[in-house]
Every structure is written in C-alpha cells, then in structure tokens.
Amino acid sequence: MNKKLTRIEVVMADVKEKIATVIYMPESRLPSVRAAAKDYGFSPSTVVEAYERLQTEGIIYSRPGAGFYVAETTAPLSLTDIAVSYTHLRAHETRH
C-alpha cells in the first residue's frame, strides 16, 4: 500500500531525514517556522504542527523565543524509514 503523506508528514519526514543524514546536527537550530513554510510552500501552521509532533516524539525541542533545535540524542531511523522518507520526499519534490 502506497499511502500519500500529508503536508505535516512531509515536513516531519524531511526533518527526520536531515537529522539521520547529519544535515541537522544535534543541538543545531532548525529553520524558523516562516522560513520552513516558505521553503516547503506550506502554511506556517503546517510547519508548527509538524515541529510540535517532532517535539512530542523527542526528536526536537523548543526554546521559547529562540526556535526549535535538534535534540542532543535521537534514536536513529531504520533503513526502511529512511528509504520510505526519501521516496516520499522525492515524489513531493517532482510535483513542485
């Protein structure tokens, strides 16, 4: 079954992939909500929801007034998770 990701899931998968591939290092700041929304072509509320879900999962954390940061230690993604994220993200990029 090939389920289409929601916009929130696209943002979450992209952030997880960038953490797994060390594009985003532990303790590094994520793009601001506004910058990420512009990059993805999504509303800021979509990015906020994705960031909040990632925070709930312990992958990122927020510093009030300073933004969102990658948690110091995060569980590595399985190769299957990375492959699924990569496939969905590439499909999303080809549509834009």
mmCIF file with all atom_site columns, C-alpha atoms in Angstrom:
data_model
loop_
_atom_site.group_PDB
_atom_site.id
_atom_site.type_symbol
_atom_site.label_atom_id
_atom_site.label_alt_id
_atom_site.label_comp_id
_atom_site.label_asym_id
_atom_site.label_entity_id
_atom_site.label_seq_id
_atom_site.pdbx_PDB_ins_code
_atom_site.Cartn_x
_atom_site.Cartn_y
_atom_site.Cartn_z
_atom_site.occupancy
_atom_site.B_iso_or_equiv
_atom_site.pdbx_formal_charge
_atom_site.auth_seq_id
_atom_site.auth_comp_id
_atom_site.auth_asym_id
_atom_site.auth_atom_id
_atom_site.pdbx_PDB_model_num
ATOM 1  C CA . MET A 1 1  ? 0.000  0.000  0.000  1.00 0.00 ? 1  MET A CA 1
ATOM 2  C CA . ASN A 1 2  ? 1.438  3.363  -1.058 1.00 0.00 ? 2  ASN A CA 1
ATOM 3  C CA . LYS A 1 3  ? -0.122 5.968  1.261  1.00 0.00 ? 3  LYS A CA 1
ATOM 4  C CA . LYS A 1 4  ? 0.268  9.598  0.274  1.00 0.00 ? 4  LYS A CA 1
ATOM 5  C CA . LEU A 1 5  ? 1.839  11.674 3.038  1.00 0.00 ? 5  LEU A CA 1
ATOM 6  C CA . THR A 1 6  ? 0.046  14.690 4.435  1.00 0.00 ? 6  THR A CA 1
ATOM 7  C CA . ARG A 1 7  ? 1.864  18.014 4.346  1.00 0.00 ? 7  ARG A CA 1
ATOM 8  C CA . ILE A 1 8  ? 2.624  17.676 8.051  1.00 0.00 ? 8  ILE A CA 1
ATOM 9  C CA . GLU A 1 9  ? 4.097  14.227 7.450  1.00 0.00 ? 9  GLU A CA 1
ATOM 10 C CA . VAL A 1 10 ? 6.205  15.584 4.570  1.00 0.00 ? 10 VAL A CA 1
ATOM 11 C CA . VAL A 1 11 ? 7.778  18.176 6.867  1.00 0.00 ? 11 VAL A CA 1
ATOM 12 C CA . MET A 1 12 ? 8.310  15.602 9.616  1.00 0.00 ? 12 MET A CA 1
ATOM 13 C CA . ALA A 1 13 ? 9.887  13.100 7.206  1.00 0.00 ? 13 ALA A CA 1
ATOM 14 C CA . ASP A 1 14 ? 12.176 15.772 5.774  1.00 0.00 ? 14 ASP A CA 1
ATOM 15 C CA . VAL A 1 15 ? 13.385 16.896 9.203  1.00 0.00 ? 15 VAL A CA 1
ATOM 16 C CA . LYS A 1 16 ? 13.912 13.277 10.288 1.00 0.00 ? 16 LYS A CA 1
ATOM 17 C CA . GLU A 1 17 ? 15.875 12.547 7.116  1.00 0.00 ? 17 GLU A CA 1
ATOM 18 C CA . LYS A 1 18 ? 18.069 15.611 7.611  1.00 0.00 ? 18 LYS A CA 1
ATOM 19 C CA . ILE A 1 19 ? 18.766 14.565 11.202 1.00 0.00 ? 19 ILE A CA 1
ATOM 20 C CA . ALA A 1 20 ? 19.509 10.958 10.160 1.00 0.00 ? 20 ALA A CA 1
ATOM 21 C CA . THR A 1 21 ? 21.892 12.111 7.434  1.00 0.00 ? 21 THR A CA 1
ATOM 22 C CA . VAL A 1 22 ? 23.519 14.648 9.786  1.00 0.00 ? 22 VAL A CA 1
ATOM 23 C CA . ILE A 1 23 ? 22.472 17.670 7.755  1.00 0.00 ? 23 ILE A CA 1
ATOM 24 C CA . TYR A 1 24 ? 20.932 18.837 11.016 1.00 0.00 ? 24 TYR A CA 1
ATOM 25 C CA . MET A 1 25 ? 23.380 18.150 13.832 1.00 0.00 ? 25 MET A CA 1
ATOM 26 C CA . PRO A 1 26 ? 22.382 17.632 17.483 1.00 0.00 ? 26 PRO A CA 1
ATOM 27 C CA . GLU A 1 27 ? 21.686 20.960 19.195 1.00 0.00 ? 27 GLU A CA 1
ATOM 28 C CA . SER A 1 28 ? 21.507 22.799 15.845 1.00 0.00 ? 28 SER A CA 1
ATOM 29 C CA . ARG A 1 29 ? 18.664 25.204 15.205 1.00 0.00 ? 29 ARG A CA 1
ATOM 30 C CA . LEU A 1 30 ? 16.012 24.230 12.690 1.00 0.00 ? 30 LEU A CA 1
ATOM 31 C CA . PRO A 1 31 ? 14.846 26.751 10.103 1.00 0.00 ? 31 PRO A CA 1
ATOM 32 C CA . SER A 1 32 ? 12.327 29.185 11.535 1.00 0.00 ? 32 SER A CA 1
ATOM 33 C CA . VAL A 1 33 ? 8.674  28.331 11.050 1.00 0.00 ? 33 VAL A CA 1
ATOM 34 C CA . ARG A 1 34 ? 8.293  31.118 8.497  1.00 0.00 ? 34 ARG A CA 1
ATOM 35 C CA . ALA A 1 35 ? 11.423 30.153 6.560  1.00 0.00 ? 35 ALA A CA 1
ATOM 36 C CA . ALA A 1 36 ? 10.445 26.473 6.520  1.00 0.00 ? 36 ALA A CA 1
ATOM 37 C CA . ALA A 1 37 ? 6.900  27.321 5.420  1.00 0.00 ? 37 ALA A CA 1
ATOM 38 C CA . LYS A 1 38 ? 8.286  29.363 2.538  1.00 0.00 ? 38 LYS A CA 1
ATOM 39 C CA . ASP A 1 39 ? 10.745 26.588 1.558  1.00 0.00 ? 39 ASP A CA 1
ATOM 40 C CA . TYR A 1 40 ? 8.065  23.888 1.594  1.00 0.00 ? 40 TYR A CA 1
ATOM 41 C CA . GLY A 1 41 ? 5.357  26.070 0.094  1.00 0.00 ? 41 GLY A CA 1
ATOM 42 C CA . PHE A 1 42 ? 3.101  25.217 3.043  1.00 0.00 ? 42 PHE A CA 1
ATOM 43 C CA . SER A 1 43 ? 1.372  27.384 5.628  1.00 0.00 ? 43 SER A CA 1
ATOM 44 C CA . PRO A 1 44 ? 3.227  28.281 8.841  1.00 0.00 ? 44 PRO A CA 1
ATOM 45 C CA . SER A 1 45 ? 0.562  26.399 10.830 1.00 0.00 ? 45 SER A CA 1
ATOM 46 C CA . THR A 1 46 ? 1.506  23.194 8.962  1.00 0.00 ? 46 THR A CA 1
ATOM 47 C CA . VAL A 1 47 ? 5.157  23.620 9.949  1.00 0.00 ? 47 VAL A CA 1
ATOM 48 C CA . VAL A 1 48 ? 4.213  24.443 13.546 1.00 0.00 ? 48 VAL A CA 1
ATOM 49 C CA . GLU A 1 49 ? 2.138  21.261 13.776 1.00 0.00 ? 49 GLU A CA 1
ATOM 50 C CA . ALA A 1 50 ? 4.972  19.181 12.290 1.00 0.00 ? 50 ALA A CA 1
ATOM 51 C CA . TYR A 1 51 ? 7.543  20.705 14.662 1.00 0.00 ? 51 TYR A CA 1
ATOM 52 C CA . GLU A 1 52 ? 5.218  20.148 17.640 1.00 0.00 ? 52 GLU A CA 1
ATOM 53 C CA . ARG A 1 53 ? 4.735  16.490 16.691 1.00 0.00 ? 53 ARG A CA 1
ATOM 54 C CA . LEU A 1 54 ? 8.504  16.054 16.337 1.00 0.00 ? 54 LEU A CA 1
ATOM 55 C CA . GLN A 1 55 ? 8.880  17.669 19.757 1.00 0.00 ? 55 GLN A CA 1
ATOM 56 C CA . THR A 1 56 ? 6.368  15.216 21.223 1.00 0.00 ? 56 THR A CA 1
ATOM 57 C CA . GLU A 1 57 ? 8.456  12.378 19.761 1.00 0.00 ? 57 GLU A CA 1
ATOM 58 C CA . GLY A 1 58 ? 11.559 13.801 21.468 1.00 0.00 ? 58 GLY A CA 1
ATOM 59 C CA . ILE A 1 59 ? 13.337 14.443 18.175 1.00 0.00 ? 59 ILE A CA 1
ATOM 60 C CA . ILE A 1 60 ? 13.475 18.214 18.562 1.00 0.00 ? 60 ILE A CA 1
ATOM 61 C CA . TYR A 1 61 ? 12.797 20.697 21.347 1.00 0.00 ? 61 TYR A CA 1
ATOM 62 C CA . SER A 1 62 ? 11.862 24.354 21.526 1.00 0.00 ? 62 SER A CA 1
ATOM 63 C CA . ARG A 1 63 ? 13.478 27.261 23.260 1.00 0.00 ? 63 ARG A CA 1
ATOM 64 C CA . PRO A 1 64 ? 10.796 29.884 23.805 1.00 0.00 ? 64 PRO A CA 1
ATOM 65 C CA . GLY A 1 65 ? 11.532 32.902 21.657 1.00 0.00 ? 65 GLY A CA 1
ATOM 66 C CA . ALA A 1 66 ? 14.563 31.212 20.073 1.00 0.00 ? 66 ALA A CA 1
ATOM 67 C CA . GLY A 1 67 ? 13.088 28.494 17.853 1.00 0.00 ? 67 GLY A CA 1
ATOM 68 C CA . PHE A 1 68 ? 13.335 24.746 17.532 1.00 0.00 ? 68 PHE A CA 1
ATOM 69 C CA . TYR A 1 69 ? 16.502 22.668 17.960 1.00 0.00 ? 69 TYR A CA 1
ATOM 70 C CA . VAL A 1 70 ? 17.563 19.092 17.279 1.00 0.00 ? 70 VAL A CA 1
ATOM 71 C CA . ALA A 1 71 ? 17.595 17.043 20.475 1.00 0.00 ? 71 ALA A CA 1
ATOM 72 C CA . GLU A 1 72 ? 21.043 16.021 21.697 1.00 0.00 ? 72 GLU A CA 1
ATOM 73 C CA . THR A 1 73 ? 20.321 12.339 21.339 1.00 0.00 ? 73 THR A CA 1
ATOM 74 C CA . THR A 1 74 ? 17.805 10.976 18.921 1.00 0.00 ? 74 THR A CA 1
ATOM 75 C CA . ALA A 1 75 ? 17.036 7.389  18.042 1.00 0.00 ? 75 ALA A CA 1
ATOM 76 C CA . PRO A 1 76 ? 18.410 6.522  14.614 1.00 0.00 ? 76 PRO A CA 1
ATOM 77 C CA . LEU A 1 77 ? 15.931 5.842  11.862 1.00 0.00 ? 77 LEU A CA 1
ATOM 78 C CA . SER A 1 78 ? 15.832 2.368  10.446 1.00 0.00 ? 78 SER A CA 1
ATOM 79 C CA . LEU A 1 79 ? 16.976 1.947  6.850  1.00 0.00 ? 79 LEU A CA 1
ATOM 80 C CA . THR A 1 80 ? 13.368 1.233  5.915  1.00 0.00 ? 80 THR A CA 1
ATOM 81 C CA . ASP A 1 81 ? 12.209 4.521  7.475  1.00 0.00 ? 81 ASP A CA 1
ATOM 82 C CA . ILE A 1 82 ? 14.929 6.411  5.622  1.00 0.00 ? 82 ILE A CA 1
ATOM 83 C CA . ALA A 1 83 ? 14.036 4.746  2.306  1.00 0.00 ? 83 ALA A CA 1
ATOM 84 C CA . VAL A 1 84 ? 10.319 5.467  2.734  1.00 0.00 ? 84 VAL A CA 1
ATOM 85 C CA . SER A 1 85 ? 11.030 9.092  3.694  1.00 0.00 ? 85 SER A CA 1
ATOM 86 C CA . TYR A 1 86 ? 13.385 9.531  0.761  1.00 0.00 ? 86 TYR A CA 1
ATOM 87 C CA . THR A 1 87 ? 10.889 8.066  -1.710 1.00 0.00 ? 87 THR A CA 1
ATOM 88 C CA . HIS A 1 88 ? 8.026  10.250 -0.479 1.00 0.00 ? 88 HIS A CA 1
ATOM 89 C CA . LEU A 1 89 ? 10.153 13.382 -0.365 1.00 0.00 ? 89 LEU A CA 1
ATOM 90 C CA . ARG A 1 90 ? 11.464 12.874 -3.898 1.00 0.00 ? 90 ARG A CA 1
ATOM 91 C CA . ALA A 1 91 ? 7.904  12.306 -5.139 1.00 0.00 ? 91 ALA A CA 1
ATOM 92 C CA . HIS A 1 92 ? 6.865  15.538 -3.413 1.00 0.00 ? 92 HIS A CA 1
ATOM 93 C CA . GLU A 1 93 ? 9.769  17.471 -4.989 1.00 0.00 ? 93 GLU A CA 1
ATOM 94 C CA . THR A 1 94 ? 8.890  16.334 -8.501 1.00 0.00 ? 94 THR A CA 1
ATOM 95 C CA . ARG A 1 95 ? 5.376  17.734 -8.111 1.00 0.00 ? 95 ARG A CA 1
ATOM 96 C CA . HIS A 1 96 ? 6.701  21.232 -7.340 1.00 0.00 ? 96 HIS A CA 1
#
